[in-house]
Amino acid sequence: MTLAAALVFAALGSPALASDQETVRAFYTDVLTDPAGTTEERYYELFSPDVVSIPAPPGGEGAQGMLNTIAFLGQVVPDLVWEPQEIIDLDDGRFVVRSLFRGTPVGPFFGVDPATGKSFEAMSIDILTVENGRIVLTYHLEDWTSVVAQLTAE
């Protein structure tokens, strides 16, 4: 392959990759960091209506379950910030994301009732699959045990 051909190939291949990475990043910056401001329209710009989330979020299965969970987070942790620390592109439509998330619950949260006024910070690991510019599958693990320990610490 000549240098010119390689440059043309890179230029043609880059927008799709950048778009998928932007979709993944927007999930954290536009949805998880602003759950109270997340609209259904914005959600479906990033997620397939047939999205599968493993394990199922507390709000239920599928897209509606994720929307329910996002709405809950927006009400109970209005200052939630979810920051990717590392995004690894597996070059097959999948992305591994290591994040830190933090906030201060203002209501009952994971069995901590009443709210203690304490803040938390914890880690999450996600594997997201993007097809046609939308997230179609997410495997996720959040350190909720650490969150509860921080909220109930004396």
PDB file of N, CA, C and O in Angstrom, residues 14-15 37 40 56 66 74 82-83 95 105 122 141-142 154:
ATOM      1  N   SER A  14     -11.346   6.650   9.939  1.00  0.00           N
ATOM      2  CA  SER A  14     -11.332   7.366  11.213  1.00  0.00           C
ATOM      3  C   SER A  14     -12.681   7.887  11.677  1.00  0.00           C
ATOM      4  O   SER A  14     -12.990   7.802  12.846  1.00  0.00           O
ATOM      5  N   PRO A  15     -13.532   8.466  10.798  1.00  0.00           N
ATOM      6  CA  PRO A  15     -14.787   9.023  11.305  1.00  0.00           C
ATOM      7  C   PRO A  15     -15.661   8.005  12.020  1.00  0.00           C
ATOM      8  O   PRO A  15     -16.256   8.312  13.038  1.00  0.00           O
ATOM      9  N   GLY A  37     -30.729  15.577  33.794  1.00  0.00           N
ATOM     10  CA  GLY A  37     -30.953  16.311  32.553  1.00  0.00           C
ATOM     11  C   GLY A  37     -31.051  15.433  31.322  1.00  0.00           C
ATOM     12  O   GLY A  37     -31.250  15.932  30.214  1.00  0.00           O
ATOM     13  N   GLU A  40     -35.104  11.417  27.027  1.00  0.00           N
ATOM     14  CA  GLU A  40     -35.295  10.164  26.306  1.00  0.00           C
ATOM     15  C   GLU A  40     -34.711  10.282  24.909  1.00  0.00           C
ATOM     16  O   GLU A  40     -34.085   9.343  24.397  1.00  0.00           O
ATOM     17  N   ALA A  56     -28.896  -6.735  34.652  1.00  0.00           N
ATOM     18  CA  ALA A  56     -29.989  -5.783  34.446  1.00  0.00           C
ATOM     19  C   ALA A  56     -29.887  -4.684  35.493  1.00  0.00           C
ATOM     20  O   ALA A  56     -29.602  -4.952  36.661  1.00  0.00           O
ATOM     21  N   MET A  66     -32.989   0.866  31.831  1.00  0.00           N
ATOM     22  CA  MET A  66     -31.862   1.797  31.935  1.00  0.00           C
ATOM     23  C   MET A  66     -32.357   3.227  32.109  1.00  0.00           C
ATOM     24  O   MET A  66     -31.815   3.992  32.912  1.00  0.00           O
ATOM     25  N   GLY A  74     -30.629  10.509  38.848  1.00  0.00           N
ATOM     26  CA  GLY A  74     -30.775  11.959  38.755  1.00  0.00           C
ATOM     27  C   GLY A  74     -31.512  12.559  39.936  1.00  0.00           C
ATOM     28  O   GLY A  74     -31.210  13.667  40.374  1.00  0.00           O
ATOM     29  N   TRP A  82     -19.437  11.007  36.582  1.00  0.00           N
ATOM     30  CA  TRP A  82     -18.921   9.703  36.181  1.00  0.00           C
ATOM     31  C   TRP A  82     -17.844   9.956  35.131  1.00  0.00           C
ATOM     32  O   TRP A  82     -18.148  10.324  34.007  1.00  0.00           O
ATOM     33  N   GLU A  83     -16.589   9.778  35.530  1.00  0.00           N
ATOM     34  CA  GLU A  83     -15.470  10.153  34.667  1.00  0.00           C
ATOM     35  C   GLU A  83     -14.666   8.947  34.187  1.00  0.00           C
ATOM     36  O   GLU A  83     -14.041   8.255  34.998  1.00  0.00           O
ATOM     37  N   PHE A  95     -15.633  -1.603  23.592  1.00  0.00           N
ATOM     38  CA  PHE A  95     -14.796  -0.677  24.339  1.00  0.00           C
ATOM     39  C   PHE A  95     -14.821  -1.088  25.806  1.00  0.00           C
ATOM     40  O   PHE A  95     -15.889  -1.369  26.351  1.00  0.00           O
ATOM     41  N   PRO A 105     -25.650  11.333  47.794  1.00  0.00           N
ATOM     42  CA  PRO A 105     -27.085  11.040  47.769  1.00  0.00           C
ATOM     43  C   PRO A 105     -27.876  12.001  48.659  1.00  0.00           C
ATOM     44  O   PRO A 105     -27.430  12.369  49.744  1.00  0.00           O
ATOM     45  N   ALA A 122     -16.163   5.789  43.814  1.00  0.00           N
ATOM     46  CA  ALA A 122     -15.921   4.369  43.563  1.00  0.00           C
ATOM     47  C   ALA A 122     -15.554   4.164  42.098  1.00  0.00           C
ATOM     48  O   ALA A 122     -15.600   5.089  41.292  1.00  0.00           O
ATOM     49  N   LEU A 141     -19.868  -3.375  35.909  1.00  0.00           N
ATOM     50  CA  LEU A 141     -19.627  -3.722  37.303  1.00  0.00           C
ATOM     51  C   LEU A 141     -19.245  -2.444  38.040  1.00  0.00           C
ATOM     52  O   LEU A 141     -18.258  -1.796  37.683  1.00  0.00           O
ATOM     53  N   GLU A 142     -20.062  -2.072  39.013  1.00  0.00           N
ATOM     54  CA  GLU A 142     -19.801  -0.897  39.827  1.00  0.00           C
ATOM     55  C   GLU A 142     -19.512  -1.349  41.254  1.00  0.00           C
ATOM     56  O   GLU A 142     -20.091  -2.320  41.724  1.00  0.00           O
ATOM     57  N   GLU A 154     -18.473   5.579  60.145  1.00  0.00           N
ATOM     58  CA  GLU A 154     -18.579   6.455  61.324  1.00  0.00           C
ATOM     59  C   GLU A 154     -17.417   7.404  61.387  1.00  0.00           C
ATOM     60  O   GLU A 154     -16.359   7.270  61.010  1.00  0.00           O
TER      61      GLU A 154
END
